[in-house]
Amino acid sequence: DIVLTQSPKSLAVSLGERATIHCKSSQNILYSSNNKNYLAWYQQKPGQPPKLLIYWASTRESGVPDRFSGSGSESDFTLTISSLQAEDVATYYCQQHYNPPLTFGGGTKVELK
Amino acid sequence: QVQLVQSGAEVKKPGASVKVSCEASGFTLTDHYIHWVRQAPGQGLEWLGWINPKNGGTNYAQHFQGRVTLTRDTPTNTVYLDLTGLKAEDTAVYYCARLPRDYVRLGWFDLWGQGTLVAVSS
């Protein structure tokens, strides 16, 4: 199984500051034939289901604010919130769909400093 | 309104079975693979399997093989999760989630149900 390791487990960021979350895959999830990274990012608030933010590692889902961006390739990925807003307080998960079983990172909790 | 609507919370005893429904609204169920993901209290996300509503094809995570069955009822736009041999460790919120249209088997989830809490306790 592909293991996704997120870091840090939690971080506290001031309003308007940058938040950076890392996701490291135990194997390369870049598919060479289409040059796509099989990684997505989700935001989950308490009592709610996850919400899709990013797919193909860097493509923003429709309606997601442009302060959210994804980057990285092969086995190292980053989710960046460029200017944290109060409504961004949540837990963030990465997910790979390169190979079954689908797996998720352990989550990163973002709080206000 | 495009949504997945799940059935209500369940309380079960160890060894029992549970059936959770997930009804598609506002879109054609057979256009999308449906997956199930669970989340134990305060924990992360764990994938259980998928169903292709078009033909009923399924695939399950090895961890749940033999205990989980996914089915669908296309006239009612509903998919079902059956989990047998419940243990305390199965206490979790169970989510159905949709792959984007025309994506097969694996992918990301662009729409989630609201979740169904299954509590297993003696």
GROMACS .gro file of N, CA and C in nm, chain B residues 7-64:
model
  174
  120SER      N    1  -2.841   0.763   0.492
  120SER     CA    2  -2.937   0.726   0.597
  120SER      C    3  -2.884   0.767   0.733
  121GLY      N    4  -2.971   0.755   0.833
  121GLY     CA    5  -2.942   0.807   0.965
  121GLY      C    6  -2.852   0.716   1.049
  122ALA      N    7  -2.816   0.771   1.164
  122ALA     CA    8  -2.723   0.703   1.256
  122ALA      C    9  -2.779   0.568   1.301
  123GLU      N   10  -2.685   0.477   1.327
  123GLU     CA   11  -2.720   0.342   1.371
  123GLU      C   12  -2.640   0.307   1.497
  124VAL      N   13  -2.705   0.233   1.586
  124VAL     CA   14  -2.637   0.177   1.702
  124VAL      C   15  -2.653   0.026   1.694
  125LYS      N   16  -2.541  -0.043   1.696
  125LYS     CA   17  -2.543  -0.188   1.679
  125LYS      C   18  -2.461  -0.257   1.788
  126LYS      N   19  -2.495  -0.383   1.812
  126LYS     CA   20  -2.417  -0.462   1.906
  126LYS      C   21  -2.307  -0.537   1.832
  127PRO      N   22  -2.201  -0.570   1.902
  127PRO     CA   23  -2.093  -0.647   1.838
  127PRO      C   24  -2.147  -0.774   1.776
  128GLY      N   25  -2.098  -0.804   1.656
  128GLY     CA   26  -2.142  -0.922   1.582
  128GLY      C   27  -2.257  -0.897   1.489
  129ALA      N   28  -2.326  -0.785   1.506
  129ALA     CA   29  -2.440  -0.753   1.420
  129ALA      C   30  -2.392  -0.702   1.285
  130SER      N   31  -2.489  -0.672   1.198
  130SER     CA   32  -2.462  -0.615   1.066
  130SER      C   33  -2.532  -0.481   1.056
  131VAL      N   34  -2.483  -0.399   0.964
  131VAL     CA   35  -2.546  -0.269   0.939
  131VAL      C   36  -2.553  -0.246   0.790
  132LYS      N   37  -2.660  -0.178   0.748
  132LYS     CA   38  -2.676  -0.142   0.607
  132LYS      C   39  -2.699   0.009   0.600
  133VAL      N   40  -2.612   0.078   0.531
  133VAL     CA   41  -2.619   0.223   0.517
  133VAL      C   42  -2.652   0.255   0.371
  134SER      N   43  -2.746   0.346   0.352
  134SER     CA   44  -2.783   0.384   0.215
  134SER      C   45  -2.727   0.521   0.179
  135CYS      N   46  -2.716   0.541   0.048
  135CYS     CA   47  -2.661   0.666  -0.007
  135CYS      C   48  -2.739   0.694  -0.135
  136GLU      N   49  -2.826   0.795  -0.132
  136GLU     CA   50  -2.912   0.826  -0.246
  136GLU      C   51  -2.859   0.946  -0.322
  137ALA      N   52  -2.847   0.929  -0.453
  137ALA     CA   53  -2.800   1.037  -0.539
  137ALA      C   54  -2.916   1.125  -0.581
  138SER      N   55  -2.893   1.255  -0.574
  138SER     CA   56  -2.996   1.351  -0.610
  138SER      C   57  -2.936   1.456  -0.701
  139GLY      N   58  -3.008   1.489  -0.811
  139GLY     CA   59  -2.962   1.595  -0.899
  139GLY      C   60  -2.862   1.552  -1.003
  140PHE      N   61  -2.828   1.425  -1.006
  140PHE     CA   62  -2.738   1.375  -1.111
  140PHE      C   63  -2.768   1.228  -1.135
  141THR      N   64  -2.713   1.177  -1.244
  141THR     CA   65  -2.737   1.038  -1.282
  141THR      C   66  -2.636   0.948  -1.213
  142LEU      N   67  -2.686   0.864  -1.126
  142LEU     CA   68  -2.598   0.780  -1.045
  142LEU      C   69  -2.505   0.696  -1.133
  143THR      N   70  -2.556   0.644  -1.244
  143THR     CA   71  -2.478   0.551  -1.326
  143THR      C   72  -2.364   0.620  -1.402
  144ASP      N   73  -2.355   0.752  -1.393
  144ASP     CA   74  -2.244   0.824  -1.456
  144ASP      C   75  -2.119   0.830  -1.369
  145HIS      N   76  -2.131   0.781  -1.245
  145HIS     CA   77  -2.021   0.800  -1.150
  145HIS      C   78  -1.995   0.673  -1.069
  146TYR      N   79  -1.867   0.640  -1.051
  146TYR     CA   80  -1.832   0.540  -0.951
  146TYR      C   81  -1.860   0.602  -0.812
  147ILE      N   82  -1.908   0.517  -0.721
  147ILE     CA   83  -1.931   0.559  -0.584
  147ILE      C   84  -1.839   0.480  -0.492
  148HIS      N   85  -1.769   0.551  -0.406
  148HIS     CA   86  -1.679   0.491  -0.308
  148HIS      C   87  -1.733   0.511  -0.168
  149TRP      N   88  -1.682   0.431  -0.076
  149TRP     CA   89  -1.714   0.446   0.066
  149TRP      C   90  -1.585   0.464   0.144
  150VAL      N   91  -1.589   0.561   0.235
  150VAL     CA   92  -1.475   0.598   0.318
  150VAL      C   93  -1.527   0.611   0.461
  151ARG      N   94  -1.451   0.568   0.558
  151ARG     CA   95  -1.496   0.584   0.696
  151ARG      C   96  -1.395   0.663   0.778
  152GLN      N   97  -1.443   0.717   0.889
  152GLN     CA   98  -1.359   0.799   0.977
  152GLN      C   99  -1.398   0.768   1.121
  153ALA      N  100  -1.308   0.701   1.192
  153ALA     CA  101  -1.330   0.674   1.334
  153ALA      C  102  -1.321   0.806   1.411
  154PRO      N  103  -1.382   0.812   1.528
  154PRO     CA  104  -1.384   0.937   1.605
  154PRO      C  105  -1.244   0.994   1.626
  155GLY      N  106  -1.225   1.118   1.584
  155GLY     CA  107  -1.099   1.186   1.602
  155GLY      C  108  -0.984   1.133   1.517
  156GLN      N  109  -1.016   1.047   1.420
  156GLN     CA  110  -0.913   0.983   1.340
  156GLN      C  111  -0.918   1.028   1.194
  157GLY      N  112  -0.833   0.966   1.113
  157GLY     CA  113  -0.825   1.000   0.972
  157GLY      C  114  -0.924   0.921   0.888
  158LEU      N  115  -0.900   0.922   0.757
  158LEU     CA  116  -0.992   0.866   0.659
  158LEU      C  117  -0.941   0.731   0.610
  159GLU      N  118  -1.034   0.635   0.600
  159GLU     CA  119  -1.000   0.498   0.559
  159GLU      C  120  -1.094   0.454   0.448
  160TRP      N  121  -1.036   0.408   0.337
  160TRP     CA  122  -1.113   0.368   0.221
  160TRP      C  123  -1.162   0.224   0.235
  161LEU      N  124  -1.292   0.200   0.199
  161LEU     CA  125  -1.349   0.067   0.209
  161LEU      C  126  -1.365  -0.001   0.072
  162GLY      N  127  -1.402   0.075  -0.030
  162GLY     CA  128  -1.423   0.012  -0.160
  162GLY      C  129  -1.506   0.098  -0.252
  163TRP      N  130  -1.528   0.046  -0.374
  163TRP     CA  131  -1.610   0.119  -0.471
  163TRP      C  132  -1.711   0.028  -0.539
  164ILE      N  133  -1.813   0.092  -0.597
  164ILE     CA  134  -1.911   0.023  -0.679
  164ILE      C  135  -1.932   0.103  -0.807
  165ASN      N  136  -1.943   0.033  -0.918
  165ASN     CA  137  -1.982   0.093  -1.044
  165ASN      C  138  -2.133   0.076  -1.057
  166PRO      N  139  -2.210   0.181  -1.037
  166PRO     CA  140  -2.356   0.165  -1.039
  166PRO      C  141  -2.411   0.121  -1.174
  167LYS      N  142  -2.334   0.136  -1.280
  167LYS     CA  143  -2.381   0.100  -1.413
  167LYS      C  144  -2.398  -0.051  -1.425
  168ASN      N  145  -2.302  -0.127  -1.372
  168ASN     CA  146  -2.310  -0.273  -1.387
  168ASN      C  147  -2.300  -0.348  -1.255
  169GLY      N  148  -2.286  -0.277  -1.145
  169GLY     CA  149  -2.278  -0.342  -1.014
  169GLY      C  150  -2.140  -0.394  -0.979
  170GLY      N  151  -2.042  -0.372  -1.065
  170GLY     CA  152  -1.907  -0.415  -1.034
  170GLY      C  153  -1.854  -0.350  -0.908
  171THR      N  154  -1.775  -0.426  -0.832
  171THR     CA  155  -1.724  -0.375  -0.704
  171THR      C  156  -1.577  -0.410  -0.685
  172ASN      N  157  -1.516  -0.339  -0.593
  172ASN     CA  158  -1.380  -0.369  -0.549
  172ASN      C  159  -1.370  -0.325  -0.405
  173TYR      N  160  -1.309  -0.410  -0.321
  173TYR     CA  161  -1.304  -0.381  -0.179
  173TYR      C  162  -1.160  -0.376  -0.130
  174ALA      N  163  -1.136  -0.294  -0.027
  174ALA     CA  164  -1.008  -0.294   0.040
  174ALA      C  165  -0.988  -0.430   0.105
  175GLN      N  166  -0.865  -0.477   0.097
  175GLN     CA  167  -0.837  -0.611   0.148
  175GLN      C  168  -0.875  -0.624   0.296
  176HIS      N  169  -0.857  -0.515   0.370
  176HIS     CA  170  -0.885  -0.516   0.513
  176HIS      C  171  -1.031  -0.551   0.543
  177PHE      N  172  -1.120  -0.524   0.447
  177PHE     CA  173  -1.262  -0.545   0.469
  177PHE      C  174  -1.319  -0.661   0.388
   0.00000   0.00000   0.00000
